mmCIF file of C-alpha atoms in Angstrom:
data_model
loop_
_atom_site.group_PDB
_atom_site.id
_atom_site.type_symbol
_atom_site.label_atom_id
_atom_site.label_comp_id
_atom_site.label_asym_id
_atom_site.label_seq_id
_atom_site.Cartn_x
_atom_site.Cartn_y
_atom_site.Cartn_z
ATOM 1 C CA MET A 27 -4.974 122.612 45.727
ATOM 2 C CA VAL A 28 -8.305 121.190 46.858
ATOM 3 C CA GLY A 29 -11.154 122.218 44.601
ATOM 4 C CA SER A 30 -14.276 124.008 45.746
ATOM 5 C CA GLU A 31 -17.449 122.119 46.748
ATOM 6 C CA ASP A 32 -19.081 122.925 43.376
ATOM 7 C CA GLU A 33 -16.070 121.499 41.540
ATOM 8 C CA ARG A 34 -16.076 118.314 43.616
ATOM 9 C CA ARG A 35 -19.768 117.388 43.565
ATOM 10 C CA SER A 36 -21.188 115.222 40.800
ATOM 11 C CA PRO A 37 -23.627 116.848 38.369
ATOM 12 C CA THR A 38 -27.281 116.225 39.180
ATOM 13 C CA ILE A 39 -30.421 115.826 37.124
ATOM 14 C CA TYR A 40 -31.185 119.490 37.904
ATOM 15 C CA ASP A 41 -27.861 120.627 36.412
ATOM 16 C CA VAL A 42 -28.661 118.709 33.216
ATOM 17 C CA ALA A 43 -32.172 120.156 33.106
ATOM 18 C CA THR A 44 -30.885 123.734 33.493
ATOM 19 C CA ALA A 45 -28.199 123.288 30.827
ATOM 20 C CA ALA A 46 -30.604 121.605 28.382
ATOM 21 C CA GLY A 47 -33.428 124.098 29.023
ATOM 22 C CA VAL A 48 -35.967 121.436 30.063
ATOM 23 C CA ALA A 49 -37.729 120.337 33.228
ATOM 24 C CA PRO A 50 -36.023 117.815 35.550
ATOM 25 C CA SER A 51 -38.921 115.408 34.924
ATOM 26 C CA THR A 52 -38.073 115.474 31.207
ATOM 27 C CA VAL A 53 -34.482 114.538 31.953
ATOM 28 C CA SER A 54 -35.716 111.678 34.142
ATOM 29 C CA ARG A 55 -37.969 110.357 31.375
ATOM 30 C CA ALA A 56 -35.168 110.663 28.805
ATOM 31 C CA PHE A 57 -33.145 108.099 30.792
ATOM 32 C CA SER A 58 -35.861 105.883 32.274
ATOM 33 C CA ARG A 59 -38.521 105.996 29.517
ATOM 34 C CA PRO A 60 -36.880 107.394 26.390
ATOM 35 C CA GLY A 61 -39.871 106.513 24.210
ATOM 36 C CA ARG A 62 -41.918 109.195 25.994
ATOM 37 C CA VAL A 63 -39.538 112.011 25.089
ATOM 38 C CA ASN A 64 -39.154 113.692 21.702
ATOM 39 C CA ALA A 65 -36.162 112.129 19.951
ATOM 40 C CA GLU A 66 -34.457 115.493 19.315
ATOM 41 C CA THR A 67 -34.967 116.560 22.939
ATOM 42 C CA ALA A 68 -33.691 113.215 24.242
ATOM 43 C CA ALA A 69 -30.584 113.482 22.081
ATOM 44 C CA ARG A 70 -29.914 117.028 23.375
ATOM 45 C CA ILE A 71 -30.335 115.896 26.973
ATOM 46 C CA ARG A 72 -27.924 112.999 26.508
ATOM 47 C CA ALA A 73 -25.370 115.268 24.845
ATOM 48 C CA VAL A 74 -25.564 117.735 27.742
ATOM 49 C CA ALA A 75 -25.342 114.889 30.253
ATOM 50 C CA ASP A 76 -22.210 113.549 28.556
ATOM 51 C CA GLU A 77 -20.644 117.004 28.537
ATOM 52 C CA LEU A 78 -21.358 117.506 32.252
ATOM 53 C CA GLY A 79 -20.314 113.961 33.161
ATOM 54 C CA TYR A 80 -23.771 113.065 34.502
ATOM 55 C CA ARG A 81 -24.614 109.373 34.937
ATOM 56 C CA ALA A 82 -28.103 108.160 35.769
ATOM 57 C CA ASN A 83 -28.247 106.375 39.129
ATOM 58 C CA PRO A 84 -30.262 103.156 38.746
ATOM 59 C CA LEU A 85 -31.143 103.090 42.446
ATOM 60 C CA ALA A 86 -32.363 106.673 42.361
ATOM 61 C CA ARG A 87 -34.405 105.921 39.238
ATOM 62 C CA ALA A 88 -35.945 102.991 41.065
ATOM 63 C CA LEU A 89 -37.586 105.196 43.700
ATOM 64 C CA PRO A 90 -40.457 106.372 41.468
ATOM 65 C CA THR A 91 -40.476 103.408 39.054
ATOM 66 C CA GLY A 92 -39.669 100.415 41.250
ATOM 67 C CA ARG A 93 -37.255 99.213 38.539
ATOM 68 C CA THR A 94 -33.499 99.026 39.093
ATOM 69 C CA SER A 95 -32.440 96.920 36.072
ATOM 70 C CA LEU A 96 -30.268 94.971 38.535
ATOM 71 C CA LEU A 97 -30.214 91.166 38.638
ATOM 72 C CA ALA A 98 -28.382 88.968 41.143
ATOM 73 C CA LEU A 99 -26.511 85.768 40.303
ATOM 74 C CA VAL A 100 -25.524 83.909 43.469
ATOM 75 C CA VAL A 101 -22.770 81.286 43.061
ATOM 76 C CA SER A 102 -21.499 78.866 45.682
ATOM 77 C CA ASP A 103 -17.791 79.293 44.820
ATOM 78 C CA VAL A 104 -16.622 81.804 42.240
ATOM 79 C CA THR A 105 -13.154 80.192 42.140
ATOM 80 C CA ASN A 106 -14.702 76.997 40.757
ATOM 81 C CA PRO A 107 -14.266 77.036 36.944
ATOM 82 C CA PHE A 108 -17.731 75.452 36.712
ATOM 83 C CA PHE A 109 -19.153 78.946 37.101
ATOM 84 C CA PHE A 110 -16.977 80.697 34.495
ATOM 85 C CA GLN A 111 -19.176 79.935 31.501
ATOM 86 C CA ILE A 112 -22.395 80.171 33.514
ATOM 87 C CA ILE A 113 -21.477 83.715 34.505
ATOM 88 C CA ARG A 114 -20.492 84.557 30.929
ATOM 89 C CA GLY A 115 -23.786 83.237 29.529
ATOM 90 C CA ALA A 116 -25.810 85.040 32.189
ATOM 91 C CA GLN A 117 -23.902 88.279 31.564
ATOM 92 C CA GLU A 118 -24.540 88.120 27.821
ATOM 93 C CA ALA A 119 -28.263 87.557 28.359
ATOM 94 C CA ALA A 120 -28.421 90.452 30.838
ATOM 95 C CA ASP A 121 -26.468 92.808 28.538
ATOM 96 C CA ALA A 122 -28.788 92.012 25.648
ATOM 97 C CA GLU A 123 -31.702 93.343 27.706
ATOM 98 C CA ASP A 124 -29.824 96.350 29.155
ATOM 99 C CA GLN A 125 -29.680 94.799 32.625
ATOM 100 C CA THR A 126 -26.810 94.841 35.116
ATOM 101 C CA LEU A 127 -25.761 91.512 36.634
ATOM 102 C CA LEU A 128 -24.437 91.426 40.201
ATOM 103 C CA VAL A 129 -22.437 88.243 40.948
ATOM 104 C CA THR A 130 -22.126 87.185 44.593
ATOM 105 C CA ASP A 131 -19.876 84.417 45.924
ATOM 106 C CA VAL A 132 -21.201 82.674 49.068
ATOM 107 C CA LEU A 133 -18.292 80.288 49.704
ATOM 108 C CA GLU A 134 -20.323 77.043 49.743
ATOM 109 C CA SER A 135 -22.211 78.296 52.829
ATOM 110 C CA ALA A 136 -26.001 78.342 53.208
ATOM 111 C CA THR A 137 -25.602 80.873 56.043
ATOM 112 C CA ALA A 138 -23.495 83.219 53.915
ATOM 113 C CA GLU A 139 -25.993 82.800 51.080
ATOM 114 C CA ARG A 140 -28.913 83.878 53.269
ATOM 115 C CA LYS A 141 -27.009 86.910 54.563
ATOM 116 C CA ALA A 142 -26.010 87.964 51.042
ATOM 117 C CA LEU A 143 -29.601 87.717 49.844
ATOM 118 C CA GLU A 144 -30.847 89.823 52.758
ATOM 119 C CA ARG A 145 -28.651 92.628 51.410
ATOM 120 C CA LEU A 146 -29.376 92.001 47.728
ATOM 121 C CA VAL A 147 -33.139 91.515 47.677
ATOM 122 C CA PRO A 148 -34.015 95.197 48.335
ATOM 123 C CA LEU A 149 -31.767 96.252 45.423
ATOM 124 C CA VAL A 150 -32.442 93.755 42.633
ATOM 125 C CA GLU A 151 -35.452 92.860 40.517
ATOM 126 C CA GLY A 152 -34.749 89.124 40.428
ATOM 127 C CA VAL A 153 -32.354 86.402 41.538
ATOM 128 C CA VAL A 154 -30.648 83.429 39.895
ATOM 129 C CA LEU A 155 -29.420 80.883 42.441
ATOM 130 C CA GLY A 156 -26.476 78.862 41.162
ATOM 131 C CA THR A 157 -26.166 75.481 42.966
ATOM 132 C CA SER A 158 -27.780 76.870 46.108
ATOM 133 C CA ARG A 159 -26.977 75.262 49.462
ATOM 134 C CA MET A 160 -30.094 76.693 51.125
ATOM 135 C CA SER A 161 -33.081 74.581 52.129
ATOM 136 C CA ASP A 162 -36.173 74.280 49.934
ATOM 137 C CA SER A 163 -38.240 76.289 52.436
ATOM 138 C CA THR A 164 -35.706 79.156 52.482
ATOM 139 C CA ILE A 165 -35.695 79.339 48.683
ATOM 140 C CA ARG A 166 -39.496 79.405 48.633
ATOM 141 C CA VAL A 167 -39.480 82.372 51.017
ATOM 142 C CA LEU A 168 -37.057 84.183 48.687
ATOM 143 C CA ALA A 169 -39.238 83.441 45.647
ATOM 144 C CA LYS A 170 -42.164 85.178 47.362
ATOM 145 C CA GLN A 171 -40.073 88.351 47.658
ATOM 146 C CA ARG A 172 -38.450 88.454 44.201
ATOM 147 C CA PRO A 173 -38.727 86.442 40.969
ATOM 148 C CA THR A 174 -36.271 83.585 41.360
ATOM 149 C CA VAL A 175 -34.723 80.982 39.042
ATOM 150 C CA VAL A 176 -32.740 78.041 40.398
ATOM 151 C CA LEU A 177 -29.807 76.433 38.586
ATOM 152 C CA ASN A 178 -28.966 72.727 38.896
ATOM 153 C CA ARG A 179 -31.820 72.020 41.283
ATOM 154 C CA VAL A 180 -35.505 71.224 40.870
ATOM 155 C CA LEU A 181 -37.969 72.796 43.276
ATOM 156 C CA GLY A 182 -41.701 72.435 42.672
ATOM 157 C CA GLY A 183 -43.432 75.665 41.677
ATOM 158 C CA ILE A 184 -40.173 77.604 41.108
ATOM 159 C CA PRO A 185 -38.529 77.952 37.655
ATOM 160 C CA SER A 186 -35.315 75.962 37.347
ATOM 161 C CA VAL A 187 -32.705 75.155 34.709
ATOM 162 C CA VAL A 188 -30.851 71.855 35.026
ATOM 163 C CA THR A 189 -28.452 69.612 33.142
ATOM 164 C CA ASP A 190 -29.786 66.214 32.094
ATOM 165 C CA ASN A 191 -27.851 64.391 34.827
ATOM 166 C CA ALA A 192 -29.563 61.060 34.187
ATOM 167 C CA ARG A 193 -28.657 60.882 30.508
ATOM 168 C CA GLY A 194 -25.130 62.153 31.146
ATOM 169 C CA MET A 195 -24.491 59.558 33.837
ATOM 170 C CA ARG A 196 -25.982 56.819 31.666
ATOM 171 C CA ARG A 197 -23.561 57.706 28.855
ATOM 172 C CA ALA A 198 -20.611 57.653 31.263
ATOM 173 C CA LEU A 199 -21.504 54.162 32.492
ATOM 174 C CA GLU A 200 -22.195 52.898 28.978
ATOM 175 C CA HIS A 201 -18.728 54.092 27.978
ATOM 176 C CA LEU A 202 -17.043 52.406 30.933
ATOM 177 C CA GLY A 203 -19.055 49.220 30.412
ATOM 178 C CA GLU A 204 -18.075 49.091 26.757
ATOM 179 C CA LEU A 205 -14.428 49.327 27.810
ATOM 180 C CA GLY A 206 -14.888 46.285 30.055
ATOM 181 C CA HIS A 207 -15.291 47.812 33.526
ATOM 182 C CA ARG A 208 -17.722 45.974 35.793
ATOM 183 C CA LYS A 209 -17.148 47.570 39.199
ATOM 184 C CA ILE A 210 -17.326 51.368 39.277
ATOM 185 C CA ALA A 211 -17.211 53.889 42.132
ATOM 186 C CA TYR A 212 -18.962 57.223 42.482
ATOM 187 C CA ALA A 213 -16.890 59.863 44.317
ATOM 188 C CA ALA A 214 -19.729 61.841 45.881
ATOM 189 C CA GLY A 215 -19.938 65.591 46.373
ATOM 190 C CA PRO A 216 -21.566 67.672 49.148
ATOM 191 C CA GLU A 217 -24.530 66.044 50.876
ATOM 192 C CA ALA A 218 -26.482 69.310 50.570
ATOM 193 C CA SER A 219 -26.097 69.288 46.783
ATOM 194 C CA TRP A 220 -29.223 68.420 44.810
ATOM 195 C CA ALA A 221 -27.076 67.521 41.794
ATOM 196 C CA ASP A 222 -25.068 65.051 43.889
ATOM 197 C CA GLY A 223 -28.196 63.170 44.891
ATOM 198 C CA MET A 224 -29.476 63.093 41.307
ATOM 199 C CA ARG A 225 -26.159 61.855 39.917
ATOM 200 C CA TRP A 226 -25.863 59.047 42.441
ATOM 201 C CA ARG A 227 -29.454 57.965 41.822
ATOM 202 C CA ALA A 228 -28.887 58.070 38.061
ATOM 203 C CA MET A 229 -25.705 56.014 38.467
ATOM 204 C CA ARG A 230 -27.493 53.335 40.495
ATOM 205 C CA GLU A 231 -30.291 53.107 37.927
ATOM 206 C CA ALA A 232 -27.862 52.982 35.000
ATOM 207 C CA GLY A 233 -25.709 50.403 36.766
ATOM 208 C CA HIS A 234 -28.741 48.174 37.334
ATOM 209 C CA GLY A 235 -29.799 48.488 33.697
ATOM 210 C CA LEU A 236 -26.297 47.784 32.380
ATOM 211 C CA ASP A 237 -25.505 44.984 34.851
ATOM 212 C CA LEU A 238 -22.649 46.935 36.449
ATOM 213 C CA ARG A 239 -21.736 47.037 40.143
ATOM 214 C CA VAL A 240 -21.651 50.605 41.469
ATOM 215 C CA HIS A 241 -20.264 51.747 44.804
ATOM 216 C CA ARG A 242 -20.465 55.153 46.518
ATOM 217 C CA ILE A 243 -17.530 56.705 48.370
ATOM 218 C CA GLY A 244 -17.613 60.054 50.149
ATOM 219 C CA PRO A 245 -19.011 62.646 50.495
ATOM 220 C CA PHE A 246 -16.123 64.905 49.548
ATOM 221 C CA ALA A 247 -15.718 68.657 49.140
ATOM 222 C CA PRO A 248 -16.351 69.687 45.489
ATOM 223 C CA THR A 249 -12.720 70.799 45.147
ATOM 224 C CA LEU A 250 -9.255 69.551 44.246
ATOM 225 C CA ALA A 251 -8.710 68.837 47.949
ATOM 226 C CA GLY A 252 -11.877 66.747 47.924
ATOM 227 C CA GLY A 253 -10.480 64.686 45.061
ATOM 228 C CA LEU A 254 -7.207 64.157 46.923
ATOM 229 C CA ALA A 255 -9.162 63.000 49.969
ATOM 230 C CA ALA A 256 -10.997 60.469 47.785
ATOM 231 C CA VAL A 257 -7.830 58.602 46.746
ATOM 232 C CA GLY A 258 -7.639 56.406 49.860
ATOM 233 C CA PRO A 259 -11.316 55.311 49.831
ATOM 234 C CA LEU A 260 -11.080 54.713 46.082
ATOM 235 C CA ALA A 261 -8.066 52.431 46.474
ATOM 236 C CA ALA A 262 -9.826 50.515 49.260
ATOM 237 C CA SER A 263 -12.957 49.989 47.148
ATOM 238 C CA GLY A 264 -11.216 47.723 44.636
ATOM 239 C CA VAL A 265 -12.938 49.261 41.605
ATOM 240 C CA THR A 266 -11.364 49.727 38.177
ATOM 241 C CA ALA A 267 -13.121 53.017 37.351
ATOM 242 C CA VAL A 268 -14.577 56.030 39.117
ATOM 243 C CA VAL A 269 -17.066 58.728 38.144
ATOM 244 C CA ALA A 270 -16.502 61.906 40.171
ATOM 245 C CA TYR A 271 -19.170 64.356 41.343
ATOM 246 C CA ASN A 272 -17.499 67.101 39.317
ATOM 247 C CA ASP A 273 -14.347 67.817 37.350
ATOM 248 C CA LEU A 274 -12.493 69.393 40.285
ATOM 249 C CA VAL A 275 -12.893 66.198 42.313
ATOM 250 C CA ALA A 276 -11.817 64.199 39.247
ATOM 251 C CA ILE A 277 -8.723 66.360 38.732
ATOM 252 C CA GLY A 278 -7.859 66.025 42.427
ATOM 253 C CA LEU A 279 -8.126 62.254 41.975
ATOM 254 C CA LEU A 280 -5.772 62.387 38.986
ATOM 255 C CA GLN A 281 -3.223 64.306 41.032
ATOM 256 C CA GLY A 282 -3.553 62.068 44.087
ATOM 257 C CA LEU A 283 -3.361 58.837 42.105
ATOM 258 C CA ALA A 284 -0.262 60.088 40.275
ATOM 259 C CA ALA A 285 1.382 60.948 43.598
ATOM 260 C CA ALA A 286 0.578 57.437 44.836
ATOM 261 C CA GLY A 287 2.111 55.851 41.736
ATOM 262 C CA VAL A 288 -1.247 54.656 40.366
ATOM 263 C CA LYS A 289 -1.336 55.099 36.600
ATOM 264 C CA VAL A 290 -4.456 56.524 34.949
ATOM 265 C CA PRO A 291 -6.009 55.016 32.889
ATOM 266 C CA GLN A 292 -3.834 51.866 32.901
ATOM 267 C CA ARG A 293 -4.874 50.821 36.429
ATOM 268 C CA VAL A 294 -7.989 52.925 37.031
ATOM 269 C CA SER A 295 -10.157 55.031 34.731
ATOM 270 C CA VAL A 296 -11.463 58.433 35.844
ATOM 271 C CA VAL A 297 -14.534 60.299 34.569
ATOM 272 C CA GLY A 298 -15.506 63.833 35.612
ATOM 273 C CA PHE A 299 -18.682 65.860 35.329
ATOM 274 C CA ASP A 300 -19.268 69.330 33.803
ATOM 275 C CA ASP A 301 -16.330 69.745 31.346
ATOM 276 C CA ILE A 302 -14.930 72.857 33.000
ATOM 277 C CA PHE A 303 -12.107 74.935 31.553
ATOM 278 C CA GLY A 304 -8.907 72.981 32.105
ATOM 279 C CA ALA A 305 -10.409 69.488 31.918
ATOM 280 C CA GLU A 306 -8.641 68.935 28.604
ATOM 281 C CA LEU A 307 -5.358 70.333 29.990
ATOM 282 C CA CYS A 308 -4.923 67.626 32.641
ATOM 283 C CA SER A 309 -2.480 64.766 32.290
ATOM 284 C CA PRO A 310 -4.107 62.599 31.148
ATOM 285 C CA ALA A 311 -6.830 64.748 29.600
ATOM 286 C CA LEU A 312 -10.074 64.164 31.476
ATOM 287 C CA THR A 313 -13.008 62.207 30.071
ATOM 288 C CA THR A 314 -16.086 64.021 31.367
ATOM 289 C CA VAL A 315 -19.817 64.552 31.037
ATOM 290 C CA ALA A 316 -20.087 67.999 29.447
ATOM 291 C CA ALA A 317 -22.788 70.260 30.847
ATOM 292 C CA PRO A 318 -23.995 73.169 28.655
ATOM 293 C CA LEU A 319 -22.701 75.737 31.138
ATOM 294 C CA HIS A 320 -22.950 78.831 28.922
ATOM 295 C CA ALA A 321 -26.499 77.894 27.906
ATOM 296 C CA LEU A 322 -27.464 77.319 31.555
ATOM 297 C CA GLY A 323 -26.544 80.908 32.428
ATOM 298 C CA GLN A 324 -28.270 82.362 29.373
ATOM 299 C CA HIS A 325 -31.464 80.394 29.811
ATOM 300 C CA ALA A 326 -31.691 81.228 33.520
ATOM 301 C CA VAL A 327 -31.469 85.003 32.962
ATOM 302 C CA ARG A 328 -33.885 84.955 30.025
ATOM 303 C CA THR A 329 -36.393 83.014 32.116
ATOM 304 C CA LEU A 330 -35.930 85.425 35.014
ATOM 305 C CA LEU A 331 -36.489 88.506 32.838
ATOM 306 C CA HIS A 332 -39.656 87.012 31.363
ATOM 307 C CA ASP A 333 -40.987 86.329 34.851
ATOM 308 C CA ILE A 334 -40.120 89.857 36.031
ATOM 309 C CA ARG A 335 -42.023 91.393 33.140
ATOM 310 C CA ALA A 336 -44.937 88.976 33.225
ATOM 311 C CA ARG A 337 -45.109 89.197 37.046
ATOM 312 C CA THR A 338 -45.612 85.442 37.166
ATOM 313 C CA PRO A 339 -43.381 82.429 36.403
ATOM 314 C CA GLN A 340 -43.423 81.411 32.736
ATOM 315 C CA HIS A 341 -42.757 77.734 33.449
ATOM 316 C CA THR A 342 -42.397 75.957 36.760
ATOM 317 C CA ARG A 343 -41.401 72.671 35.158
ATOM 318 C CA PRO A 344 -37.592 72.436 34.993
ATOM 319 C CA ALA A 345 -35.878 73.339 31.740
ATOM 320 C CA LEU A 346 -33.736 70.280 30.988
ATOM 321 C CA LEU A 347 -30.612 71.040 28.927
ATOM 322 C CA PRO A 348 -28.702 68.183 27.271
ATOM 323 C CA ALA A 349 -25.410 66.734 28.493
ATOM 324 C CA GLN A 350 -22.922 64.815 26.367
ATOM 325 C CA LEU A 351 -19.951 62.593 27.087
ATOM 326 C CA VAL A 352 -16.558 63.929 25.985
ATOM 327 C CA VAL A 353 -14.082 61.038 25.758
ATOM 328 C CA ARG A 354 -10.432 61.920 26.331
ATOM 329 C CA SER A 355 -7.418 60.049 27.707
ATOM 330 C CA SER A 356 -8.375 59.270 31.313
ATOM 331 C CA THR A 357 -10.444 56.186 30.429
ATOM 332 C CA ALA A 358 -9.288 52.861 28.956
ATOM 333 C CA PRO A 359 -9.999 49.130 29.379
ATOM 334 C CA PRO A 360 -9.220 47.807 32.884
ATOM 335 C CA PRO A 361 -6.118 45.695 33.568
ATOM 336 C CA ARG A 362 -6.545 42.303 31.898
ATOM 337 C CA GLY A 363 -6.629 40.379 35.166
ATOM 338 C CA ARG A 364 -9.416 42.580 36.596
ATOM 339 C CA ARG A 365 -11.919 42.575 33.732
#
């Protein structure tokens, strides 16, 4: 039997006010500004609300206050394990401040990213852009509308949180040089990626300083398929080692080289970037530059919340978080005849 309209509708702030014997404005303050309501009254209101099944609507609360307690985290590909720990760190930082985090996947598309933000901006108080594919000018327009923090990209005047790509790449090349490699390839990622440009530049500078020959192949998609596509150009380059744009490309290389009968690391060494979940589960286990992914997410949300409350960016210089090399089984000295 279908219930009556009264039975079906959700309880409102007026129902709570009537049951608790207070004004609707008091109920509103008990949820939005509890410090302005007598503790005993606030407790009674919450008990009545629980009994009636009332839940405060953050968007409705935002009408008089302008505050929704909603934050957006935009990621380029939610299926990429790179984002797992970033999302977890961001979520923990948001929960600690009683904020709700909305995660949006834009499928590596600048167009999809812009459309998603057009829908999100009216709802949220601030935005974290994770590896954005949008242009600098588009991000600057967004930052004028809502407080914005950018991950893995530096943009003058806008707060950003980045991994120390230069030091991480330097450690990767030092490791390969110590093993005896002298000619090393970089399997590049998307051309629109700021991190890709920084990693290639860091590799060239480190190669010059360490007297190593470096060679760029690509660009490739930042995926397993991208790594598989890199196998042919890698074989043609004649190098004995490769540093991949990210771990997914590196894992795709491992799979493609194995299928081609090329043993890793006996014939070619492979280094990834980011140390995503699963990097240690490969065969062989992947040597990689570990990015502090959990800390990136945490730091970005904490910075964003400070800027929302202060109404101005705390720091516009990038926050540089350390990277470290994790040596596993995918790197070894080159074949004796090719040292």
